[in-house]
Amino acid sequence: MARVLIVAEHDGRTLNSSTARCVSCAASFEASAIDIAVLAADGAAVAAQAAALEGVTGVIRVDHPANEFPLAAVAAPQICALAADYTHVFGPSTTFGKDLMPRIAALLGVGQVSDIMHAESAWRFQRPIYAGNAILTVETPDDRPVVATVRTASYQAAESTGSAPISERAVEAEIPTHTRYVELRSDSGGGRPDLQTASRVVSGGRGVGSMENFEIIERLADALGAAVGASRAAVDAGYAGNDLQVGQTGKIIAPDLYIAVGISGAIQHLTGIKDAGVIVAINKDEDAPLFEVADIGLVADLFTAVPELIEALGEQAGGNS
Amino acid sequence: MTVVDTILVPVKRVVDANVRVRVKPDGSGMALDGVKMSINPFDEIALEEALRIRERGETAEVVVASIGPAVCTQQLRAGLAMGADRAILVETELDLEPLTVARTLKALVGRENSELVILGKQAIDGDNNQTGQMLAALWGRPQACFSSELSFSNGIATAMREVDAGIEVIEVELPAVVTTDLRLNEPRYTKLPDILKAKKKPLETLTLGELDVEPQAQFRVLGFETPPERPSGEKVRDVAELVLALRQKGVL
Ligand SMILES: Cc1cc2nc3c(=O)[nH]c(=O)nc-3n(C[C@H](O)[C@H](O)[C@H](O)COP(=O)(O)OP(=O)(O)OC[C@H]3O[C@@H](n4cnc5c(N)ncnc54)[C@H](O)[C@@H]3O)c2cc1C
């Protein structure tokens, strides 16, 4: 039977919900163990959160000063040292997991399954290719470790109702010093919900026209309690930070409500929103490809429609209270 | 001052990013007959970066390499036309998995004595996002993945990495592997005289055997499917109708 080790993604204090989604993937096939490895400088808080995830059988805490920041070259040999007890090693297909997991796979001498969206069994998986234009079913042999990343938008986060045992481990691995973390520069947020987990997202595209105008997207997001996203064109043009890009090479998201404003709907963008509940398109070009997938389309100039929508939402909120 | 002698830029031949590809009706693969092929866009960015490094005098030479069938010479010639100094084709008819590609690149790195490999973070066909990381692991060297800015000083590369939380800055000692994100640069257009000049640049052909690489296939592909299409919805006339529709769908 499968024994799955999941590499925890965290910032030193808080476990990222991507880890809980990996747990759900592992729980979708028969596994006799689902353990989480927490590599940190001091992993107490994160390990406790990991231990609370429903379905988890154990948490392994590996505290080491070198684990203060998530460097793939530092983490990979440590995970490999733990991997011997497992049939599967999973990580999320976030930038953290995409950086780390192939390094682990190569050190173990095996291939990797990227972006699992469905597990037919512990050894048979479905994954998107060609920007989501096709879904591939692959099978990997059971005579060697299965290293994979889990497409987080395909799985709900496991609940925090469990209580697995936590053990501390010192791993024997040579930790390289050739890679140094300098800093993280992050300017977005503004108290808004996290793009990857938000239930509502408002995204702006090139049609928004300028960085100043992008404020209109933020105001609509705030009126809805939504996260802000952007198309690649909007990020390239500097209207929004790279961490807000939605799509094949940005974030793959699955909110209940996605409102795309001034975005044409290129295949690379649509890849990022396929799993959204309700998609709304506001675009002045009635032939924009986004209308082909939108549940609700409004052909209009965004500079009139969005302020009207903000006002209407405000009235509604006023009326409700 | 040169930082490295030779930069190796692996380039993959893929379906052009503007082509909308479909699954074959029998689910045995993708319908690729006659579609336009190009250098994987992320690899083109990798090549552009290598050329800029050479133009700053930080490397002596840029080598493009491709692993695949003989037609990959088209992409290698395109890379030479962009400005690479020479090209290597590792010719094979096999559809190699990323681990074997990484092993092949490792052999090339040894053969060319390259201290810097720059390649795309993913190829837009398989969307695997693995090869650079695997090469770095096999080579026992650092990786700077998803880079959007790159600079060098004293044998150290500083990379700005596009990560989910923003921009992460790391320093890696050379030799190293860098994978590119879209915002690293905008690749140049090639001019006709460059295309003509490229025909005279050296292009060498090797086999996997000559590099001592034994191809391994771990995965069994069971089939290709077209994902379920989202049915297109309704158009509303104005904002009032939009709000109503949102309420009806239960998302307000
Ligand atoms: C390898 C690769 C990877 C990529 N990855 C991504 C990715 O991850 N995410 C992504 O988004 N893109 C990605 N792209 C880019 C993608 O192909 C498109 O170029 C991009 O999504 C276009 O962004 P846009 O819709 O904002 O801009 P455009 O395509 O320029 O669309 C702007 C839209 O705004 C509308 N508009 C203009 N003015 C107004 C107005 N006043 N009111 C209403 N509407 C207006 C226009 O009608 C138009 O439809 C990738 C491309 C490649 C090659």
XYZ file of C-alpha atoms and ligand atoms in Angstrom:
626
model
C 0.000 0.000 0.000
C 1.043 3.557 -0.626
C 2.884 5.531 2.021
C 2.907 9.229 1.182
C 5.308 11.875 2.417
C 4.173 15.457 1.799
C 6.625 18.349 1.912
C 5.031 21.197 3.891
C 4.972 24.668 2.360
C 5.121 27.439 4.955
C 6.675 30.814 5.738
C 8.132 29.847 9.111
C 4.944 30.627 11.011
C 1.952 29.533 8.973
C 1.327 26.392 6.970
C 0.270 27.243 3.413
C -3.113 25.779 2.458
C -1.413 24.134 -0.533
C -0.197 21.468 1.903
C -3.765 20.663 3.006
C -4.671 20.251 -0.678
C -1.836 17.752 -1.151
C -3.260 15.821 1.795
C -6.634 15.630 0.024
C -4.936 14.279 -3.094
C -3.114 11.600 -1.096
C -6.336 10.734 0.738
C -8.111 10.195 -2.597
C -6.355 6.858 -3.125
C -5.674 4.156 -0.570
C -2.660 5.169 1.480
C -1.627 3.506 4.720
C 0.367 6.592 5.758
C 0.136 10.283 4.944
C 2.978 12.027 6.743
C 4.048 15.647 6.480
C 7.672 16.791 6.627
C 8.169 20.259 8.099
C 11.603 21.697 7.370
C 12.146 24.905 9.314
C 14.520 26.723 11.654
C 11.908 26.250 14.376
C 8.992 24.234 13.098
C 6.857 24.054 16.255
C 3.971 26.235 15.087
C 3.870 24.878 11.537
C 4.123 21.254 12.698
C 1.149 21.781 15.007
C -0.934 23.098 12.100
C 0.152 20.182 9.916
C -0.717 17.675 12.648
C -4.248 19.056 12.785
C -5.010 18.215 9.156
C -7.613 15.484 8.786
C -6.152 12.304 7.325
C -2.556 12.975 8.325
C -0.905 10.070 10.147
C 2.244 11.815 11.369
C 4.334 14.961 11.191
C 8.113 14.902 10.992
C 9.793 18.043 12.239
C 13.266 18.688 10.869
C 14.622 21.776 12.593
C 17.875 23.157 11.228
C 19.213 26.712 10.940
C 19.696 26.146 7.185
C 15.945 25.574 6.882
C 15.021 29.131 7.806
C 14.188 29.904 4.173
C 12.761 27.539 1.560
C 15.737 26.838 -0.711
C 15.302 23.834 -3.007
C 18.995 22.943 -2.994
C 18.982 22.869 0.822
C 15.691 21.032 1.298
C 16.050 18.379 -1.423
C 18.789 16.224 0.152
C 16.971 16.288 3.511
C 13.700 15.130 1.961
C 15.597 12.413 0.092
C 16.972 11.192 3.411
C 13.391 10.829 4.703
C 12.012 9.374 1.467
C 13.313 5.838 2.042
C 10.296 5.049 4.247
C 7.753 6.079 1.617
C 6.369 5.023 -1.747
C 5.302 8.586 -2.670
C 6.753 12.071 -2.135
C 4.310 14.883 -2.882
C 4.540 18.666 -2.950
C 2.189 21.369 -4.165
C 2.450 22.733 -7.696
C 3.060 26.209 -6.339
C 6.363 27.956 -7.101
C 7.684 26.365 -3.891
C 6.885 22.816 -5.011
C 7.754 23.380 -8.658
C 11.226 24.516 -7.610
C 11.830 21.743 -5.103
C 10.165 18.515 -6.242
C 12.071 17.902 -9.520
C 15.313 18.333 -7.591
C 14.163 15.629 -5.180
C 13.086 13.375 -8.050
C 16.438 13.655 -9.818
C 18.361 12.974 -6.610
C 16.232 9.850 -6.153
C 16.883 8.936 -9.796
C 13.221 8.997 -10.804
C 10.934 11.077 -13.005
C 8.214 13.375 -11.717
C 4.498 13.618 -12.354
C 3.701 17.347 -12.542
C 0.337 18.887 -11.626
C -1.765 15.889 -10.601
C -5.386 16.905 -11.116
C -6.878 13.470 -10.448
C -5.539 10.207 -9.098
C -7.203 7.120 -10.542
C -5.033 5.076 -8.228
C -1.798 5.560 -6.331
C 0.111 4.901 -9.558
C -2.182 6.313 -12.241
C -2.719 10.037 -12.605
C -4.260 12.678 -14.781
C -2.452 15.926 -15.525
C -2.961 18.884 -17.873
C -0.618 19.537 -20.812
C -0.560 22.146 -23.611
C -1.847 24.909 -21.331
C -4.765 22.733 -20.345
C -5.792 21.925 -23.929
C -5.391 18.248 -23.183
C -5.434 15.931 -20.219
C -2.893 13.151 -20.086
C -3.302 9.905 -18.183
C 0.029 8.440 -17.068
C 1.003 5.403 -15.106
C 4.202 5.061 -13.153
C 5.675 1.734 -11.998
C 5.351 0.684 -8.334
C 8.988 -0.421 -8.057
C 10.366 3.068 -7.360
C 9.335 6.236 -5.510
C 6.582 8.338 -7.066
C 7.553 12.005 -6.932
C 4.785 14.400 -7.896
C 3.359 17.865 -7.589
C -0.336 18.300 -6.879
C -2.345 20.864 -8.834
C -3.751 22.723 -5.848
C -6.814 24.107 -7.664
C -8.027 20.534 -8.235
C -8.319 19.675 -4.538
C -10.114 21.117 -1.537
C -7.993 21.746 1.529
C -8.242 18.976 4.141
C -10.061 20.104 7.302
C -8.187 20.961 10.483
C -9.970 18.495 12.717
C -7.269 15.872 13.224
C -4.442 15.395 15.678
C -1.516 13.402 14.356
C 1.618 12.714 16.384
C 4.628 14.961 15.820
C 8.146 13.568 15.905
C 11.438 15.407 15.695
C 14.103 14.087 13.397
C 17.677 15.034 12.662
C 18.400 13.922 9.130
C 21.767 12.939 7.831
C 22.247 14.850 4.645
C 24.919 17.040 3.213
C 23.453 20.519 3.093
C 24.984 22.649 0.342
C 26.093 26.224 1.005
C 26.249 27.327 -2.635
C 22.796 28.934 -2.520
C 21.897 31.870 -0.290
C 18.545 33.450 0.379
C 18.716 37.250 0.307
C 15.184 38.563 0.691
C 11.559 38.430 -0.335
C 10.090 41.524 -1.951
C 6.371 41.612 -1.724
C 4.281 44.703 -2.213
C 0.827 43.399 -2.896
C -1.824 42.367 -0.501
C -3.169 45.588 0.962
C -5.112 43.481 3.452
C -6.938 41.721 0.612
C -7.599 37.991 0.552
C -4.919 35.742 -0.874
C -5.349 35.246 -4.618
C -4.762 31.501 -4.484
C -7.390 30.733 -1.879
C -9.896 33.589 -2.213
C -13.517 32.677 -2.938
C -13.867 35.788 -5.105
C -11.322 37.255 -7.503
C -11.428 40.384 -9.680
C -8.762 40.521 -12.395
C -7.745 43.385 -14.651
C -6.105 43.144 -18.068
C -4.429 45.365 -20.617
C -7.775 47.047 -21.219
C -7.448 48.792 -17.873
C -4.833 50.945 -19.543
C -2.513 52.147 -16.781
C -1.254 51.569 -13.278
C -3.358 54.491 -12.030
C -6.478 53.043 -13.637
C -5.812 49.678 -12.028
C -7.180 51.201 -8.837
C -10.649 50.696 -10.288
C -10.023 46.921 -10.194
C -8.893 47.153 -6.570
C -11.993 49.148 -5.622
C -14.276 46.571 -7.214
C -12.358 43.827 -5.414
C -12.759 45.642 -2.104
C -16.482 46.116 -2.699
C -16.759 42.339 -3.084
C -14.222 41.330 -0.450
C -12.312 39.768 -3.321
C -8.655 39.182 -4.136
C -7.072 41.039 -7.051
C -5.616 39.253 -10.072
C -4.191 40.311 -13.418
C -3.452 39.056 -16.912
C 0.111 38.674 -18.077
C -0.245 41.762 -20.270
C -1.262 43.815 -17.222
C 1.702 42.496 -15.227
C 4.146 43.016 -18.099
C 2.922 46.594 -18.433
C 3.542 47.162 -14.727
C -0.099 47.695 -13.704
C 0.175 44.873 -11.165
C 2.835 42.735 -9.451
C 3.940 39.375 -10.869
C 2.413 37.577 -7.908
C -1.026 38.600 -9.184
C -0.710 36.945 -12.583
C -3.367 34.363 -13.318
C -2.792 31.686 -15.957
C -0.577 28.961 -17.345
C 2.555 30.643 -16.068
C 0.972 32.450 -13.164
C -1.497 31.148 -10.625
C -4.092 28.486 -11.269
C -7.109 29.415 -9.197
C -10.594 28.113 -8.477
C -12.665 30.847 -6.807
C -16.481 30.689 -6.607
C -16.627 33.973 -8.528
C -14.128 35.281 -11.077
C -14.632 38.677 -12.697
C -12.335 39.453 -15.639
C -12.213 43.100 -16.622
C -10.544 44.206 -19.856
C -9.053 40.757 -20.437
C -9.374 39.186 -23.886
C -9.254 35.546 -22.778
C -6.092 34.043 -24.304
C -5.767 30.289 -23.799
C -2.877 30.847 -21.376
C -5.127 33.008 -19.206
C -8.124 30.659 -19.396
C -5.955 27.790 -18.149
C -5.750 29.581 -14.835
C -9.516 29.926 -14.297
C -11.030 26.720 -15.719
C -12.120 25.541 -12.300
C -13.754 28.800 -11.233
C -17.419 28.570 -10.219
C -18.971 31.551 -11.997
C -16.923 33.481 -14.571
C -17.942 37.034 -15.431
C -16.436 38.943 -18.369
C -16.589 42.685 -18.780
C -15.130 43.661 -22.140
C -16.016 46.218 -24.802
C -15.280 43.784 -27.616
C -18.210 41.419 -28.014
C -15.961 38.940 -29.856
C -13.443 38.617 -27.015
C -12.760 34.879 -26.527
C -13.435 35.219 -22.811
C -17.155 35.472 -23.588
C -17.004 31.891 -24.909
C -16.331 30.560 -21.429
C -17.967 33.243 -19.291
C -21.167 32.349 -17.443
C -22.169 35.996 -17.489
C -20.894 38.439 -20.092
C -21.301 42.192 -20.205
C -20.230 43.994 -23.369
C -19.386 47.440 -22.061
C -16.671 50.001 -21.520
C -15.087 49.047 -18.231
C -14.663 52.676 -17.224
C -18.432 53.110 -17.051
C -19.475 49.562 -16.101
C -17.075 49.024 -13.194
C -17.927 52.259 -11.293
C -21.627 51.463 -11.799
C -21.076 47.971 -10.459
C -19.195 49.274 -7.421
C -22.069 51.650 -6.738
C -24.696 48.932 -7.195
C -22.820 46.654 -4.795
C -22.593 49.475 -2.280
C -26.361 50.036 -2.473
C -26.969 46.353 -2.079
C -24.730 46.194 0.980
C -26.532 49.277 2.369
C -29.915 47.701 1.673
C -28.964 44.488 3.430
C -27.788 46.025 6.649
C 35.332 40.770 -17.568
C 34.129 37.293 -18.388
C 32.234 35.475 -15.679
C 32.000 32.162 -17.532
C 33.575 30.950 -20.760
C 30.601 29.157 -22.229
C 26.880 29.476 -21.614
C 24.822 26.500 -22.684
C 21.249 27.261 -23.740
C 19.082 24.195 -24.345
C 16.171 24.925 -26.677
C 13.147 22.738 -27.287
C 11.175 22.549 -30.498
C 7.505 22.948 -29.574
C 4.190 23.867 -31.157
C 4.073 27.641 -31.545
C 2.384 29.401 -28.618
C -0.249 30.916 -30.927
C -1.469 27.574 -32.243
C -4.497 26.061 -30.594
C -3.721 22.370 -30.474
C -6.264 19.603 -30.180
C -6.335 16.016 -29.105
C -6.591 13.471 -31.960
C -10.082 11.997 -32.214
C -8.800 8.555 -31.149
C -7.093 9.964 -28.053
C -3.694 8.579 -29.068
C -1.928 11.929 -29.010
C -2.114 15.530 -30.124
C -2.969 16.502 -33.716
C 0.307 18.123 -34.686
C 0.528 17.487 -38.430
C 1.483 20.629 -40.291
C 1.269 22.969 -37.296
C 3.789 25.763 -36.875
C 6.738 24.836 -34.665
C 8.982 27.269 -32.786
C 11.593 27.528 -30.092
C 9.822 27.136 -26.757
C 9.158 30.796 -25.767
C 10.844 30.438 -22.378
C 13.963 29.035 -24.085
C 13.977 31.963 -26.482
C 14.086 34.231 -23.427
C 16.962 32.105 -22.080
C 18.873 32.576 -25.314
C 18.236 36.319 -25.331
C 19.603 36.554 -21.797
C 22.731 34.598 -22.738
C 23.299 36.893 -25.725
C 22.975 39.965 -23.508
C 25.494 38.478 -21.086
C 27.883 37.971 -24.009
C 27.257 41.511 -25.234
C 28.213 42.786 -21.776
C 31.477 40.870 -22.145
C 30.625 38.445 -19.346
C 30.892 35.321 -21.480
C 32.957 34.392 -24.496
C 30.516 32.040 -26.115
C 26.866 31.022 -26.298
C 26.063 27.475 -27.410
C 22.501 26.382 -28.235
C 21.625 22.727 -27.973
C 18.524 20.764 -28.829
C 17.655 17.147 -28.205
C 15.280 15.580 -30.683
C 14.774 14.582 -34.308
C 16.732 16.105 -37.212
C 14.053 18.776 -37.814
C 15.198 20.445 -34.578
C 17.976 21.957 -36.698
C 15.322 24.513 -37.719
C 15.142 25.783 -34.164
C 18.922 25.598 -33.785
C 19.344 27.671 -36.959
C 16.834 30.138 -35.547
C 18.936 30.283 -32.379
C 22.093 30.844 -34.421
C 20.307 33.597 -36.334
C 19.412 35.261 -33.041
C 23.126 35.308 -32.269
C 24.324 32.045 -30.716
C 27.890 31.149 -31.716
C 27.390 27.470 -32.423
C 24.830 24.711 -32.096
C 24.640 21.091 -31.050
C 21.903 18.680 -32.006
C 21.625 15.520 -29.969
C 19.664 13.539 -32.483
C 17.051 11.054 -31.340
C 13.642 9.971 -32.539
C 12.629 9.065 -28.993
C 10.268 11.260 -27.020
C 12.495 11.643 -23.968
C 11.281 12.169 -20.423
C 12.680 15.196 -18.546
C 15.049 13.069 -16.431
C 16.744 11.678 -19.542
C 16.865 15.180 -21.041
C 18.543 16.394 -17.836
C 21.061 13.528 -18.015
C 21.836 14.420 -21.609
C 22.314 18.078 -20.700
C 24.595 17.076 -17.849
C 26.744 15.187 -20.355
C 26.788 18.231 -22.641
C 27.778 20.509 -19.755
C 30.749 18.239 -19.095
C 31.700 18.052 -22.751
C 31.500 21.825 -23.263
C 32.919 22.782 -19.870
C 30.005 25.127 -19.420
C 29.634 26.892 -16.090
C 26.233 28.388 -16.720
C 23.147 26.800 -18.229
C 20.148 29.011 -18.917
C 16.905 27.377 -20.013
C 13.171 27.953 -19.950
C 11.290 27.173 -16.755
C 8.905 24.973 -18.690
C 8.154 23.855 -22.212
C 4.687 24.847 -23.346
C 3.865 21.388 -24.698
C 4.341 19.079 -21.700
C 4.209 21.947 -19.156
C 6.424 19.830 -16.898
C 8.666 22.483 -15.346
C 11.328 19.936 -14.330
C 14.373 19.858 -16.591
C 16.425 22.720 -15.140
C 15.894 21.587 -11.569
C 16.810 17.989 -12.469
C 19.954 19.098 -14.276
C 21.023 21.163 -11.246
C 20.441 18.164 -8.956
C 22.383 15.717 -11.141
C 25.171 18.254 -11.534
C 25.208 18.987 -7.769
C 24.996 22.702 -8.485
C 22.629 25.543 -7.518
C 19.419 26.383 -9.337
C 17.847 29.801 -9.771
C 14.413 28.973 -11.129
C 11.754 31.297 -12.560
C 14.221 34.195 -12.841
C 13.088 37.634 -13.944
C 16.396 39.421 -13.416
C 19.961 38.150 -13.398
C 23.321 39.743 -12.609
C 26.850 38.595 -11.784
C 29.677 39.625 -9.552
C 32.715 37.737 -8.221
C 31.622 34.332 -9.415
C 28.177 34.728 -7.917
C 24.902 35.129 -9.751
C 22.116 37.135 -8.149
C 18.659 36.179 -9.353
C 15.254 37.692 -8.780
C 12.831 34.808 -8.789
C 9.127 35.148 -9.517
C 7.489 33.269 -6.643
C 3.896 33.120 -5.453
C 4.533 35.643 -2.681
C 6.353 38.194 -4.856
C 10.005 38.422 -5.863
C 12.554 36.286 -4.054
C 16.199 37.311 -4.321
C 18.831 34.582 -4.074
C 22.562 34.339 -4.658
C 24.083 31.255 -6.222
C 27.698 30.340 -6.724
C 28.716 29.440 -10.248
C 28.533 26.973 -11.942
C 24.757 27.100 -11.816
C 21.503 26.480 -13.644
C 19.088 29.341 -14.300
C 15.529 28.879 -15.518
C 13.707 31.810 -17.047
C 10.360 33.416 -16.440
C 8.546 35.538 -18.990
C 9.647 38.891 -17.646
C 13.407 38.289 -17.773
C 13.629 40.066 -21.124
C 11.993 40.478 -24.501
C 13.753 38.425 -27.174
C 15.087 40.304 -30.202
C 13.779 39.859 -33.707
C 16.162 38.315 -36.176
C 16.954 40.164 -39.375
C 17.373 38.538 -42.755
C 21.170 38.998 -42.925
C 21.438 37.207 -39.576
C 19.495 34.260 -40.955
C 21.906 34.049 -43.879
C 24.918 34.351 -41.586
C 23.523 31.608 -39.365
C 23.797 29.116 -42.199
C 27.585 29.341 -41.951
C 27.789 28.891 -38.193
C 28.863 25.471 -36.891
C 26.154 22.931 -36.130
C 27.350 19.626 -34.773
C 25.271 16.462 -34.489
C 25.735 13.940 -31.692
C 23.914 10.835 -30.560
C 22.831 9.856 -27.064
C 25.302 6.981 -27.292
C 28.202 9.335 -27.946
C 27.264 11.131 -24.744
C 26.928 7.843 -22.858
C 23.291 8.478 -22.102
C 20.986 5.503 -21.832
C 17.426 6.734 -22.378
C 14.935 5.561 -19.788
C 11.180 5.628 -20.012
C 9.475 5.435 -16.654
C 5.983 6.595 -17.499
C 3.382 4.768 -19.505
C 1.060 7.129 -21.348
C -2.441 5.696 -21.303
C -4.232 8.347 -23.289
C -5.036 11.938 -24.143
C -8.395 13.535 -23.543
C -9.991 16.829 -24.383
C -10.980 18.582 -21.171
C -14.701 19.213 -20.748
C -15.633 22.543 -22.329
C -17.261 25.184 -20.227
C -20.599 25.939 -21.834
C -20.794 29.618 -22.727
C -23.340 31.452 -20.646
C -25.614 34.420 -21.092
C -24.905 38.007 -22.046
C -26.482 40.684 -19.923
C -27.327 44.168 -21.191
C -26.280 46.353 -18.301
C -24.924 46.454 -14.770
C -28.354 46.080 -13.187
C -28.894 42.821 -15.069
C -25.392 41.716 -14.136
C -26.092 42.173 -10.440
C -29.350 40.264 -10.834
C -27.609 37.399 -12.648
C -24.925 37.230 -9.952
C -27.638 36.981 -7.295
C -29.457 34.271 -9.195
C -26.246 32.249 -9.371
C -25.895 32.673 -5.623
C -22.464 34.330 -5.724
C -23.452 37.703 -4.259
C 4.334 31.072 -22.998
C 3.245 32.032 -22.674
C 2.724 32.032 -21.391
C 1.713 32.922 -21.048
N 1.199 32.884 -19.783
C 0.177 33.715 -19.466
C -0.438 33.688 -18.157
O -0.029 32.944 -17.260
N -1.463 34.539 -17.913
C -1.952 35.402 -18.856
O -2.902 36.148 -18.566
N -1.385 35.461 -20.081
C -0.335 34.642 -20.404
N 0.224 34.737 -21.648
C -0.165 35.858 -22.527
C -1.471 35.661 -23.281
O -1.200 34.965 -24.484
C -2.095 37.029 -23.628
O -1.173 37.784 -24.348
C -2.524 37.837 -22.396
O -3.305 37.039 -21.540
C -3.318 39.030 -22.838
O -3.668 39.822 -21.735
P -4.965 40.766 -21.808
O -6.152 39.942 -22.068
O -4.949 41.612 -20.588
O -4.601 41.718 -23.019
P -5.295 41.838 -24.514
O -5.280 40.512 -25.145
O -4.611 42.948 -25.117
O -6.783 42.162 -24.155
C -7.221 43.380 -23.657
C -8.727 43.338 -23.682
O -9.228 44.513 -23.080
C -10.379 44.921 -23.788
N -10.557 46.351 -23.530
C -9.738 47.378 -23.910
N -10.224 48.544 -23.473
C -11.362 48.266 -22.808
C -12.338 49.075 -22.143
N -12.203 50.402 -22.052
N -13.409 48.474 -21.594
C -13.557 47.108 -21.684
N -12.671 46.302 -22.296
C -11.590 46.883 -22.863
C -10.092 44.588 -25.223
O -11.297 44.461 -25.956
C -9.315 43.292 -25.095
O -10.182 42.178 -25.191
C 1.235 33.840 -22.010
C 1.753 33.827 -23.302
C 2.752 32.936 -23.638
C 3.296 32.956 -25.027
